[in-house]
Amino acid sequence: MHETSLSSVSTEPLQAEAYLERTLSPALVWTLARRELRDSLRDWRIVIPIGLLTLVFPFIMLLIGAALFDFLEQYGATIIGEQMVPFGLLAVGFFPMSFSLVIALETFVGERERNSLEALFSTPASDVDLYVGKLLASLLLPLVASWFGMAVYALAMVRADMWSLDAYTFALIWLLNTAEGVLMVSAAVIVSSHTTSVRAANLLASFIIVPVALLLQLEGLILFWNKTTALWWLFAGVIVLTIALLRVGIRSFNREHILAREIDFLNLERAWALLKAFWRAAPDDVPRVRQVPEEAPPFHLRRFYTQVLPAMLKRDRWAMATGTFFVLAGFGLGWYLARAWHVPAELIDFNRLDVSQLQAQLQANQTGLAMLPRFSVRAILVHNVRVVFISGVLSLFSVGVVPALSVLAPFTLIGGIASVLAAGGQDWGRFLVAFILPHGVVEIPAVVIGLAYALRIGAMVLGPPRDFSVSEGIVLAIADFLRVLILVVLPLLALAALLEVYLTPRVIVALYG
């Protein structure tokens, strides 16, 4: 049977150009992946640490678990030790995956430093073939190590008579670890294709490992409280994010740009010049302004609102759709969790709302609804702007996780309240119309727009636009975020704060009076 190999395919320019127009070739993808796997397995600096983490770390966790069981048994709290078993399984699956991330981080940039990238790119494999082949090779070894480590840990726990997981929970944890592994490797391959040195790629690894480690702790907390159904929401979110990363990675990968990319030095003077130029430029002007910042057109407020802003919103419609999705997902999650956790219906009773007291506060200009320490226009505005601004800052370090949570959290609370009201036979629609709609009709779009551009900052770390370096992409995203925050979000949030203080309480009185 004929076997395709990288050394046997012709590298004639015309043939290569014709091949690049073809679709994905499974044979070439597997050949690329097999070549990478063979090189990784020959490197003792990779094999030995992975082997130790896979074979030794599960027994270390077993010893820790046994010591914990013995300690808790003295106080009759063995159930707490049993609830720690799922977290141990999560950790055992995560650590080999996180260490093996080094393979993915150096997929392309490592080839460049070894001066073997030109030979690899001279093959007639398409960009999609190259990217998928490298991705598959980076993924297989970490996944196998994670699965094997989990199996060793499970067998050791069974032999020690410490196993307390059912097949359903074990399968769920296995799915979560697998999905998070694919997520981390997908992000690492994007980083590797957009950086110019292995050292830079390794530094950016913290932007991948830290958010996933925080997610791991959240999963452990959920498992500790035995709320396994909530993990399916996290699993769905990881799958959606992984698909987005795969899409971004394939679309932004270009072999010519990787070969031509220079070292991405930190140049504060150029970064400041680009920031000012991107602030003034419309989306269509950005590629030209990137080359020559001095050619950025002058800033005009009218031009921004009539031309630049509509073009930005059209270009970033998927970011807006993502923000809207988190609003709806947060409401649905809150509704579901209130039912799943059996929140008592009598906990919230708006039928006993003291409207007369609220009217007296309004007449005295003391609209203290205990929503904030100070229920004033200034306090509400400062709080909302602070949330959006901090989300943008932390988005850079969390790859967009913090902005997503900033949208998800408040609407989860709103959905939970609505669910409790519905369970108690109260009109939850009236609650939304009275407490949320009067100012939310302005505040919600403002928050979605602001946090959508905050999400772009985190996204630029993993997938900058074509021809852009990582630093240039981040500067572009920061410029877009700042001008949207100052010129769009801030005025809308100021109007929403006015409505929340002077209109919303009166609507509450009218509907609940």
mmCIF file of N, CA and C in Angstrom, residues 64-111:
data_model
loop_
_atom_site.group_PDB
_atom_site.id
_atom_site.type_symbol
_atom_site.label_atom_id
_atom_site.label_comp_id
_atom_site.label_asym_id
_atom_site.label_seq_id
_atom_site.Cartn_x
_atom_site.Cartn_y
_atom_site.Cartn_z
ATOM 1 N N ILE A 64 -1.660 11.402 49.412
ATOM 2 C CA ILE A 64 -2.289 12.581 50.013
ATOM 3 C C ILE A 64 -3.724 12.271 50.402
ATOM 4 N N GLY A 65 -4.426 11.555 49.514
ATOM 5 C CA GLY A 65 -5.816 11.195 49.812
ATOM 6 C C GLY A 65 -5.916 10.263 51.008
ATOM 7 N N ALA A 66 -4.992 9.304 51.106
ATOM 8 C CA ALA A 66 -5.019 8.378 52.251
ATOM 9 C C ALA A 66 -4.771 9.115 53.556
ATOM 10 N N ALA A 67 -3.796 10.057 53.545
ATOM 11 C CA ALA A 67 -3.530 10.843 54.757
ATOM 12 C C ALA A 67 -4.740 11.689 55.130
ATOM 13 N N LEU A 68 -5.401 12.249 54.117
ATOM 14 C CA LEU A 68 -6.589 13.070 54.378
ATOM 15 C C LEU A 68 -7.723 12.220 54.939
ATOM 16 N N PHE A 69 -7.908 11.017 54.386
ATOM 17 C CA PHE A 69 -8.953 10.124 54.885
ATOM 18 C C PHE A 69 -8.702 9.775 56.351
ATOM 19 N N ASP A 70 -7.447 9.438 56.666
ATOM 20 C CA ASP A 70 -7.126 9.074 58.047
ATOM 21 C C ASP A 70 -7.365 10.233 59.002
ATOM 22 N N PHE A 71 -7.018 11.429 58.579
ATOM 23 C CA PHE A 71 -7.211 12.605 59.437
ATOM 24 C C PHE A 71 -8.689 12.882 59.664
ATOM 25 N N LEU A 72 -9.486 12.828 58.583
ATOM 26 C CA LEU A 72 -10.911 13.144 58.701
ATOM 27 C C LEU A 72 -11.670 12.043 59.435
ATOM 28 N N GLU A 73 -11.167 10.802 59.346
ATOM 29 C CA GLU A 73 -11.841 9.702 60.015
ATOM 30 C C GLU A 73 -11.803 9.867 61.539
ATOM 31 N N GLN A 74 -10.786 10.548 62.042
ATOM 32 C CA GLN A 74 -10.707 10.789 63.480
ATOM 33 C C GLN A 74 -11.851 11.676 63.972
ATOM 34 N N TYR A 75 -12.392 12.491 63.080
ATOM 35 C CA TYR A 75 -13.466 13.406 63.465
ATOM 36 C C TYR A 75 -14.813 13.004 62.853
ATOM 37 N N GLY A 76 -14.870 11.809 62.295
ATOM 38 C CA GLY A 76 -16.122 11.318 61.732
ATOM 39 C C GLY A 76 -16.578 12.077 60.503
ATOM 40 N N ALA A 77 -15.638 12.616 59.740
ATOM 41 C CA ALA A 77 -15.983 13.432 58.567
ATOM 42 C C ALA A 77 -15.447 12.792 57.290
ATOM 43 N N THR A 78 -15.588 11.488 57.193
ATOM 44 C CA THR A 78 -15.065 10.792 56.011
ATOM 45 C C THR A 78 -15.764 11.215 54.731
ATOM 46 N N ILE A 79 -17.006 11.719 54.846
ATOM 47 C CA ILE A 79 -17.725 12.145 53.645
ATOM 48 C C ILE A 79 -17.006 13.286 52.943
ATOM 49 N N ILE A 80 -16.299 14.135 53.735
ATOM 50 C CA ILE A 80 -15.533 15.231 53.133
ATOM 51 C C ILE A 80 -14.383 14.661 52.317
ATOM 52 N N GLY A 81 -13.702 13.648 52.844
ATOM 53 C CA GLY A 81 -12.617 13.017 52.104
ATOM 54 C C GLY A 81 -13.109 12.381 50.814
ATOM 55 N N GLU A 82 -14.296 11.766 50.869
ATOM 56 C CA GLU A 82 -14.851 11.149 49.673
ATOM 57 C C GLU A 82 -15.154 12.189 48.589
ATOM 58 N N GLN A 83 -15.566 13.384 49.035
ATOM 59 C CA GLN A 83 -15.867 14.426 48.065
ATOM 60 C C GLN A 83 -14.601 15.009 47.448
ATOM 61 N N MET A 84 -13.425 14.711 48.040
ATOM 62 C CA MET A 84 -12.169 15.200 47.475
ATOM 63 C C MET A 84 -11.641 14.273 46.380
ATOM 64 N N VAL A 85 -12.189 13.073 46.263
ATOM 65 C CA VAL A 85 -11.731 12.128 45.248
ATOM 66 C C VAL A 85 -11.913 12.682 43.832
ATOM 67 N N PRO A 86 -13.067 13.297 43.496
ATOM 68 C CA PRO A 86 -13.204 13.850 42.139
ATOM 69 C C PRO A 86 -12.174 14.923 41.824
ATOM 70 N N PHE A 87 -11.851 15.770 42.812
ATOM 71 C CA PHE A 87 -10.847 16.809 42.566
ATOM 72 C C PHE A 87 -9.474 16.177 42.302
ATOM 73 N N GLY A 88 -9.154 15.108 43.019
ATOM 74 C CA GLY A 88 -7.899 14.419 42.754
ATOM 75 C C GLY A 88 -7.842 13.879 41.342
ATOM 76 N N LEU A 89 -8.968 13.343 40.873
ATOM 77 C CA LEU A 89 -9.023 12.837 39.502
ATOM 78 C C LEU A 89 -8.838 13.968 38.498
ATOM 79 N N LEU A 90 -9.456 15.136 38.767
ATOM 80 C CA LEU A 90 -9.279 16.297 37.906
ATOM 81 C C LEU A 90 -7.819 16.724 37.846
ATOM 82 N N ALA A 91 -7.180 16.781 39.018
ATOM 83 C CA ALA A 91 -5.786 17.225 39.075
ATOM 84 C C ALA A 91 -4.856 16.248 38.357
ATOM 85 N N VAL A 92 -5.100 14.961 38.539
ATOM 86 C CA VAL A 92 -4.251 13.952 37.898
ATOM 87 C C VAL A 92 -4.350 14.049 36.378
ATOM 88 N N GLY A 93 -5.542 14.351 35.876
ATOM 89 C CA GLY A 93 -5.688 14.510 34.435
ATOM 90 C C GLY A 93 -5.145 15.824 33.913
ATOM 91 N N PHE A 94 -5.112 16.848 34.770
ATOM 92 C CA PHE A 94 -4.709 18.184 34.322
ATOM 93 C C PHE A 94 -3.199 18.345 34.251
ATOM 94 N N PHE A 95 -2.461 17.816 35.223
ATOM 95 C CA PHE A 95 -1.029 18.106 35.295
ATOM 96 C C PHE A 95 -0.234 17.566 34.106
ATOM 97 N N PRO A 96 -0.432 16.322 33.658
ATOM 98 C CA PRO A 96 0.291 15.902 32.449
ATOM 99 C C PRO A 96 -0.067 16.748 31.235
ATOM 100 N N MET A 97 -1.333 17.170 31.170
ATOM 101 C CA MET A 97 -1.771 17.999 30.055
ATOM 102 C C MET A 97 -1.083 19.359 30.076
ATOM 103 N N SER A 98 -0.969 19.952 31.255
ATOM 104 C CA SER A 98 -0.362 21.287 31.347
ATOM 105 C C SER A 98 1.119 21.243 31.022
ATOM 106 N N PHE A 99 1.823 20.197 31.476
ATOM 107 C CA PHE A 99 3.249 20.099 31.158
ATOM 108 C C PHE A 99 3.454 19.831 29.670
ATOM 109 N N SER A 100 2.615 18.984 29.123
ATOM 110 C CA SER A 100 2.754 18.659 27.705
ATOM 111 C C SER A 100 2.419 19.840 26.811
ATOM 112 N N LEU A 101 1.931 20.918 27.406
ATOM 113 C CA LEU A 101 1.612 22.107 26.640
ATOM 114 C C LEU A 101 2.845 22.672 25.947
ATOM 115 N N VAL A 102 4.019 22.357 26.473
ATOM 116 C CA VAL A 102 5.255 22.846 25.863
ATOM 117 C C VAL A 102 5.401 22.323 24.440
ATOM 118 N N ILE A 103 4.874 21.150 24.167
ATOM 119 C CA ILE A 103 4.936 20.598 22.808
ATOM 120 C C ILE A 103 4.139 21.470 21.855
ATOM 121 N N ALA A 104 2.943 21.869 22.288
ATOM 122 C CA ALA A 104 2.097 22.703 21.437
ATOM 123 C C ALA A 104 2.663 24.111 21.291
ATOM 124 N N LEU A 105 3.263 24.631 22.374
ATOM 125 C CA LEU A 105 3.770 26.000 22.330
ATOM 126 C C LEU A 105 4.941 26.167 21.363
ATOM 127 N N GLU A 106 5.669 25.096 21.105
ATOM 128 C CA GLU A 106 6.820 25.242 20.223
ATOM 129 C C GLU A 106 6.612 24.583 18.852
ATOM 130 N N THR A 107 5.352 24.311 18.506
ATOM 131 C CA THR A 107 5.074 23.626 17.237
ATOM 132 C C THR A 107 5.651 24.370 16.036
ATOM 133 N N PHE A 108 5.290 25.655 15.878
ATOM 134 C CA PHE A 108 5.782 26.428 14.741
ATOM 135 C C PHE A 108 7.007 27.268 15.099
ATOM 136 N N VAL A 109 6.962 27.936 16.243
ATOM 137 C CA VAL A 109 8.073 28.806 16.591
ATOM 138 C C VAL A 109 9.333 27.996 16.885
ATOM 139 N N GLY A 110 9.175 26.772 17.393
ATOM 140 C CA GLY A 110 10.331 25.916 17.608
ATOM 141 C C GLY A 110 10.983 25.507 16.293
ATOM 142 N N GLU A 111 10.148 25.200 15.289
ATOM 143 C CA GLU A 111 10.687 24.879 13.964
ATOM 144 C C GLU A 111 11.450 26.076 13.398
#
